[in-house]
Amino acid sequence: MVLYTTENKNTSSGDQNVEDDFLDRWKQLLEPDVLKPFWLLMMYFFFSNLLSGVPLSPYLVYVFTEFGVDVDVSSIIVLSQCIAMVGGVLTVFSVNKLGKRFLTLSTLLITSLCYISIGLIGVYWTDSKLLTSRLILILYLVSTFVASLGIMPIGWILLSEIFPMKSRNITCSMCSTLSFILSFFMTKNYLTFVALVNLYNTFTIFGISGLIGCAYFYFYLPETENKTLQEISEFFK
């Protein structure tokens, strides 16, 4: 009987410790060095999805057909994916030399300007359809390469760098999940948005949004390359 009572007390104490530990883990999410990088990454995933072609990926046949290109659409899709792969490989060799902050700002800026140019050319330069369609296609392929070089992969690198160890398991899982949910809703509603504002205005709006993202990251995105976790955490406190 005594033995049973002792074990019961130990069990109750253990359950209480587990509950307290669980609550402490979730309370950590409200601390500045956790909450600030969390919102930073969510903004990063929003702009990277918007400017890397994620929303329109399932609709590339429709998009390239609307461009009016005089080459096989299927071949262009394959080419765009090959270009994206090359950009991703080059990221591996350039990120250590250029840094994640510089790559983010430069690639987001270039991609935004490409999108704005596509939108403006498609709406206002309609005299030479053949020249216009080829120029728009080139701008799109450039944006695909540049996005794959910077904003698309770097977000996933930052995911493993900017969170403190105490909350990394929870925050990395949450950010990854929310990123894919965000991609889903962007993709699902892309054609609806195009129906409201037309294809070329969609590119213009996305590009202007990217410029806003550049301004945001200029002030709030730290350089994490060659920095310790403590130095990164101090930035967010």
mmCIF file of C-alpha atoms in Angstrom:
data_model
loop_
_atom_site.group_PDB
_atom_site.id
_atom_site.type_symbol
_atom_site.label_atom_id
_atom_site.label_comp_id
_atom_site.label_asym_id
_atom_site.label_seq_id
_atom_site.Cartn_x
_atom_site.Cartn_y
_atom_site.Cartn_z
ATOM 1 C CA MET A 1 0.000 0.000 0.000
ATOM 2 C CA VAL A 2 2.788 2.405 0.850
ATOM 3 C CA LEU A 3 4.588 1.493 -2.328
ATOM 4 C CA TYR A 4 1.458 2.114 -4.356
ATOM 5 C CA THR A 5 0.892 5.541 -2.804
ATOM 6 C CA THR A 6 4.485 6.568 -3.486
ATOM 7 C CA GLU A 7 4.295 5.543 -7.122
ATOM 8 C CA ASN A 8 1.012 7.404 -7.503
ATOM 9 C CA LYS A 9 2.577 10.597 -6.155
ATOM 10 C CA ASN A 10 5.539 10.209 -8.465
ATOM 11 C CA THR A 11 3.216 9.657 -11.395
ATOM 12 C CA SER A 12 1.176 12.749 -10.531
ATOM 13 C CA SER A 13 4.348 14.789 -10.159
ATOM 14 C CA GLY A 14 5.635 13.500 -13.496
ATOM 15 C CA ASP A 15 2.370 14.352 -15.251
ATOM 16 C CA GLN A 16 2.477 17.858 -13.810
ATOM 17 C CA ASN A 17 6.055 18.340 -15.011
ATOM 18 C CA VAL A 18 5.122 17.190 -18.502
ATOM 19 C CA GLU A 19 2.170 19.593 -18.567
ATOM 20 C CA ASP A 20 4.293 22.504 -17.344
ATOM 21 C CA ASP A 21 6.972 21.718 -19.909
ATOM 22 C CA PHE A 22 4.347 21.620 -22.666
ATOM 23 C CA LEU A 23 2.935 25.018 -21.653
ATOM 24 C CA ASP A 24 6.414 26.530 -21.392
ATOM 25 C CA ARG A 25 7.226 25.433 -24.923
ATOM 26 C CA TRP A 26 4.172 27.223 -26.328
ATOM 27 C CA LYS A 27 4.771 30.320 -24.204
ATOM 28 C CA GLN A 28 8.203 30.592 -25.802
ATOM 29 C CA LEU A 29 6.512 31.360 -29.122
ATOM 30 C CA LEU A 30 5.504 34.772 -27.761
ATOM 31 C CA GLU A 31 9.052 35.791 -26.900
ATOM 32 C CA PRO A 32 10.600 38.404 -29.249
ATOM 33 C CA ASP A 33 13.528 36.227 -30.346
ATOM 34 C CA VAL A 34 10.983 33.625 -31.515
ATOM 35 C CA LEU A 35 8.004 35.691 -32.646
ATOM 36 C CA LYS A 36 9.972 38.193 -34.746
ATOM 37 C CA PRO A 37 11.842 35.633 -36.873
ATOM 38 C CA PHE A 38 8.588 33.684 -37.225
ATOM 39 C CA TRP A 39 6.816 36.655 -38.824
ATOM 40 C CA LEU A 40 9.908 37.465 -40.865
ATOM 41 C CA LEU A 41 9.921 33.981 -42.368
ATOM 42 C CA MET A 42 6.196 34.051 -43.077
ATOM 43 C CA MET A 43 6.684 37.319 -44.964
ATOM 44 C CA TYR A 44 9.641 35.747 -46.744
ATOM 45 C CA PHE A 45 7.615 32.748 -47.872
ATOM 46 C CA PHE A 46 4.792 35.026 -49.002
ATOM 47 C CA PHE A 47 6.999 37.138 -51.255
ATOM 48 C CA SER A 48 9.105 34.218 -52.473
ATOM 49 C CA ASN A 49 5.988 32.300 -53.506
ATOM 50 C CA LEU A 50 4.523 35.378 -55.146
ATOM 51 C CA LEU A 51 7.618 36.234 -57.188
ATOM 52 C CA SER A 52 8.959 32.772 -58.016
ATOM 53 C CA GLY A 53 6.064 31.620 -60.164
ATOM 54 C CA VAL A 54 4.556 29.230 -57.618
ATOM 55 C CA PRO A 55 0.931 30.431 -58.061
ATOM 56 C CA LEU A 56 1.029 30.064 -61.836
ATOM 57 C CA SER A 57 3.088 26.866 -62.101
ATOM 58 C CA PRO A 58 0.100 24.581 -62.824
ATOM 59 C CA TYR A 59 -1.148 27.057 -65.421
ATOM 60 C CA LEU A 60 2.031 27.600 -67.439
ATOM 61 C CA VAL A 61 0.447 26.261 -70.625
ATOM 62 C CA TYR A 62 -2.262 28.901 -70.313
ATOM 63 C CA VAL A 63 0.230 31.645 -69.384
ATOM 64 C CA PHE A 64 2.635 30.951 -72.257
ATOM 65 C CA THR A 65 -0.263 30.667 -74.686
ATOM 66 C CA GLU A 66 -1.462 34.093 -73.557
ATOM 67 C CA PHE A 67 2.046 35.426 -74.110
ATOM 68 C CA GLY A 68 1.563 34.489 -77.761
ATOM 69 C CA VAL A 69 4.973 32.859 -78.187
ATOM 70 C CA ASP A 70 5.662 31.287 -81.575
ATOM 71 C CA VAL A 71 7.454 28.211 -80.198
ATOM 72 C CA ASP A 72 6.244 24.977 -78.661
ATOM 73 C CA VAL A 73 4.758 25.707 -75.236
ATOM 74 C CA SER A 74 5.771 22.329 -73.796
ATOM 75 C CA SER A 75 9.396 22.958 -74.730
ATOM 76 C CA ILE A 76 9.313 26.343 -73.009
ATOM 77 C CA ILE A 77 7.972 24.767 -69.830
ATOM 78 C CA VAL A 78 10.805 22.225 -69.833
ATOM 79 C CA LEU A 79 13.310 25.015 -70.501
ATOM 80 C CA SER A 80 11.972 27.107 -67.620
ATOM 81 C CA GLN A 81 12.314 24.197 -65.203
ATOM 82 C CA CYS A 82 15.870 23.508 -66.375
ATOM 83 C CA ILE A 83 16.717 27.171 -65.868
ATOM 84 C CA ALA A 84 15.256 27.013 -62.362
ATOM 85 C CA MET A 85 17.384 23.965 -61.581
ATOM 86 C CA VAL A 86 20.552 25.723 -62.762
ATOM 87 C CA GLY A 87 19.708 28.727 -60.591
ATOM 88 C CA GLY A 88 19.241 26.494 -57.569
ATOM 89 C CA VAL A 89 22.619 24.826 -58.118
ATOM 90 C CA LEU A 90 24.355 28.200 -58.443
ATOM 91 C CA THR A 91 22.888 29.236 -55.100
ATOM 92 C CA VAL A 92 25.054 26.597 -53.425
ATOM 93 C CA PHE A 93 28.212 28.231 -54.768
ATOM 94 C CA SER A 94 27.199 31.883 -54.398
ATOM 95 C CA VAL A 95 25.513 32.078 -51.000
ATOM 96 C CA ASN A 96 28.758 31.846 -49.007
ATOM 97 C CA LYS A 97 30.383 34.631 -51.023
ATOM 98 C CA LEU A 98 27.464 37.020 -51.494
ATOM 99 C CA GLY A 99 25.464 36.386 -48.339
ATOM 100 C CA LYS A 100 21.781 35.647 -47.939
ATOM 101 C CA ARG A 101 20.724 39.245 -47.365
ATOM 102 C CA PHE A 102 22.332 40.504 -50.576
ATOM 103 C CA LEU A 103 20.987 37.597 -52.616
ATOM 104 C CA THR A 104 17.501 38.112 -51.213
ATOM 105 C CA LEU A 105 17.372 41.849 -51.890
ATOM 106 C CA SER A 106 18.980 41.686 -55.333
ATOM 107 C CA THR A 107 17.006 38.732 -56.666
ATOM 108 C CA LEU A 108 13.708 40.008 -55.269
ATOM 109 C CA LEU A 109 14.336 43.411 -56.854
ATOM 110 C CA ILE A 110 15.261 41.978 -60.261
ATOM 111 C CA THR A 111 12.321 39.576 -60.255
ATOM 112 C CA SER A 112 9.936 42.370 -59.281
ATOM 113 C CA LEU A 113 11.192 44.582 -62.112
ATOM 114 C CA CYS A 114 10.824 41.701 -64.571
ATOM 115 C CA TYR A 115 7.230 41.124 -63.484
ATOM 116 C CA ILE A 116 6.375 44.823 -63.707
ATOM 117 C CA SER A 117 7.967 44.987 -67.167
ATOM 118 C CA ILE A 118 5.951 41.965 -68.327
ATOM 119 C CA GLY A 119 2.760 43.600 -67.111
ATOM 120 C CA LEU A 120 3.426 46.999 -68.669
ATOM 121 C CA ILE A 121 4.648 45.604 -71.990
ATOM 122 C CA GLY A 122 1.680 43.264 -72.240
ATOM 123 C CA VAL A 123 -0.812 46.074 -71.636
ATOM 124 C CA TYR A 124 0.729 49.056 -73.433
ATOM 125 C CA TRP A 125 3.089 47.693 -76.113
ATOM 126 C CA THR A 126 0.816 45.902 -78.528
ATOM 127 C CA ASP A 127 2.115 47.163 -81.892
ATOM 128 C CA SER A 128 4.437 44.238 -82.622
ATOM 129 C CA LYS A 129 2.915 41.063 -81.220
ATOM 130 C CA LEU A 130 5.837 38.816 -82.226
ATOM 131 C CA LEU A 131 8.490 41.069 -80.684
ATOM 132 C CA THR A 132 6.374 41.684 -77.604
ATOM 133 C CA SER A 133 5.729 37.996 -76.951
ATOM 134 C CA ARG A 134 9.413 37.104 -77.262
ATOM 135 C CA LEU A 135 10.476 39.947 -74.978
ATOM 136 C CA ILE A 136 7.888 38.945 -72.390
ATOM 137 C CA LEU A 137 9.052 35.328 -72.564
ATOM 138 C CA ILE A 138 12.685 36.351 -72.046
ATOM 139 C CA LEU A 139 11.722 38.477 -69.041
ATOM 140 C CA TYR A 140 9.793 35.587 -67.541
ATOM 141 C CA LEU A 141 12.695 33.152 -68.004
ATOM 142 C CA VAL A 142 15.068 35.692 -66.454
ATOM 143 C CA SER A 143 12.746 36.058 -63.463
ATOM 144 C CA THR A 144 12.583 32.268 -63.122
ATOM 145 C CA PHE A 145 16.372 31.964 -63.089
ATOM 146 C CA VAL A 146 16.879 34.862 -60.680
ATOM 147 C CA ALA A 147 14.177 33.666 -58.276
ATOM 148 C CA SER A 148 15.738 30.195 -58.209
ATOM 149 C CA LEU A 149 19.111 31.772 -57.513
ATOM 150 C CA GLY A 150 17.941 33.684 -54.445
ATOM 151 C CA ILE A 151 14.509 34.137 -52.950
ATOM 152 C CA MET A 152 13.195 30.632 -53.605
ATOM 153 C CA PRO A 153 15.849 28.480 -51.841
ATOM 154 C CA ILE A 154 17.166 30.970 -49.282
ATOM 155 C CA GLY A 155 13.947 31.004 -47.285
ATOM 156 C CA TRP A 156 14.429 27.327 -46.501
ATOM 157 C CA ILE A 157 18.027 27.969 -45.473
ATOM 158 C CA LEU A 158 16.945 30.743 -43.108
ATOM 159 C CA LEU A 159 14.390 28.382 -41.606
ATOM 160 C CA SER A 160 17.189 26.397 -39.985
ATOM 161 C CA GLU A 161 19.221 29.423 -38.887
ATOM 162 C CA ILE A 162 17.184 32.210 -37.305
ATOM 163 C CA PHE A 163 15.219 30.375 -34.613
ATOM 164 C CA PRO A 164 16.707 29.741 -31.143
ATOM 165 C CA MET A 165 17.278 26.123 -30.223
ATOM 166 C CA LYS A 166 14.605 26.164 -27.507
ATOM 167 C CA SER A 167 11.778 26.523 -30.041
ATOM 168 C CA ARG A 168 13.290 25.364 -33.305
ATOM 169 C CA ASN A 169 11.321 22.123 -33.577
ATOM 170 C CA ILE A 170 7.945 23.828 -33.195
ATOM 171 C CA THR A 171 8.662 26.961 -35.223
ATOM 172 C CA CYS A 172 10.298 25.172 -38.147
ATOM 173 C CA SER A 173 7.360 22.791 -38.367
ATOM 174 C CA MET A 174 4.823 25.613 -38.171
ATOM 175 C CA CYS A 175 6.587 27.747 -40.784
ATOM 176 C CA SER A 176 6.927 24.828 -43.191
ATOM 177 C CA THR A 177 3.273 23.896 -42.817
ATOM 178 C CA LEU A 178 2.027 27.459 -43.230
ATOM 179 C CA SER A 179 4.272 27.952 -46.254
ATOM 180 C CA PHE A 180 2.687 25.030 -48.080
ATOM 181 C CA ILE A 181 -0.796 26.168 -47.056
ATOM 182 C CA LEU A 182 0.030 29.621 -48.415
ATOM 183 C CA SER A 183 1.253 28.105 -51.684
ATOM 184 C CA PHE A 184 -1.955 26.096 -51.950
ATOM 185 C CA PHE A 185 -4.236 29.110 -51.577
ATOM 186 C CA MET A 186 -2.127 31.232 -53.941
ATOM 187 C CA THR A 187 -2.263 28.528 -56.598
ATOM 188 C CA LYS A 188 -5.942 27.764 -56.085
ATOM 189 C CA ASN A 189 -7.017 31.402 -56.402
ATOM 190 C CA TYR A 190 -4.607 32.467 -59.148
ATOM 191 C CA LEU A 191 -7.040 32.066 -62.046
ATOM 192 C CA THR A 192 -9.750 33.832 -60.057
ATOM 193 C CA PHE A 193 -7.403 36.762 -59.527
ATOM 194 C CA VAL A 194 -6.467 36.783 -63.221
ATOM 195 C CA ALA A 195 -10.158 36.839 -64.132
ATOM 196 C CA LEU A 196 -10.589 39.958 -61.990
ATOM 197 C CA VAL A 197 -7.622 42.024 -63.185
ATOM 198 C CA ASN A 198 -6.388 40.128 -66.334
ATOM 199 C CA LEU A 199 -3.073 38.314 -66.797
ATOM 200 C CA TYR A 200 -0.712 41.232 -67.378
ATOM 201 C CA ASN A 201 -2.088 43.349 -64.548
ATOM 202 C CA THR A 202 -1.523 40.340 -62.314
ATOM 203 C CA PHE A 203 2.188 40.433 -63.154
ATOM 204 C CA THR A 204 2.274 44.167 -62.459
ATOM 205 C CA ILE A 205 0.583 43.778 -59.073
ATOM 206 C CA PHE A 206 2.896 40.925 -58.117
ATOM 207 C CA GLY A 207 5.904 43.012 -59.149
ATOM 208 C CA ILE A 208 4.823 46.047 -57.134
ATOM 209 C CA SER A 209 4.236 43.764 -54.152
ATOM 210 C CA GLY A 210 7.792 42.502 -54.608
ATOM 211 C CA LEU A 211 9.143 46.058 -54.360
ATOM 212 C CA ILE A 212 7.292 46.426 -51.072
ATOM 213 C CA GLY A 213 8.942 43.182 -49.995
ATOM 214 C CA CYS A 214 12.359 44.610 -50.884
ATOM 215 C CA ALA A 215 11.751 47.590 -48.616
ATOM 216 C CA TYR A 216 10.589 45.312 -45.800
ATOM 217 C CA PHE A 217 13.589 42.983 -46.004
ATOM 218 C CA TYR A 218 15.990 45.912 -46.266
ATOM 219 C CA PHE A 219 15.027 46.959 -42.747
ATOM 220 C CA TYR A 220 14.163 43.651 -41.084
ATOM 221 C CA LEU A 221 16.249 40.889 -42.671
ATOM 222 C CA PRO A 222 19.606 40.312 -40.931
ATOM 223 C CA GLU A 223 22.652 38.792 -42.540
ATOM 224 C CA THR A 224 23.047 35.296 -41.105
ATOM 225 C CA GLU A 225 26.043 34.161 -43.131
ATOM 226 C CA ASN A 226 29.102 33.579 -40.926
ATOM 227 C CA LYS A 227 27.127 34.644 -37.845
ATOM 228 C CA THR A 228 26.635 32.653 -34.666
ATOM 229 C CA LEU A 229 23.184 31.728 -33.400
ATOM 230 C CA GLN A 230 23.688 34.099 -30.476
ATOM 231 C CA GLU A 231 24.437 37.017 -32.808
ATOM 232 C CA ILE A 232 21.347 36.240 -34.868
ATOM 233 C CA SER A 233 19.160 35.972 -31.758
ATOM 234 C CA GLU A 234 20.437 39.318 -30.465
ATOM 235 C CA PHE A 235 19.159 40.974 -33.646
ATOM 236 C CA PHE A 236 15.585 39.946 -32.846
ATOM 237 C CA LYS A 237 15.584 40.853 -29.135
#
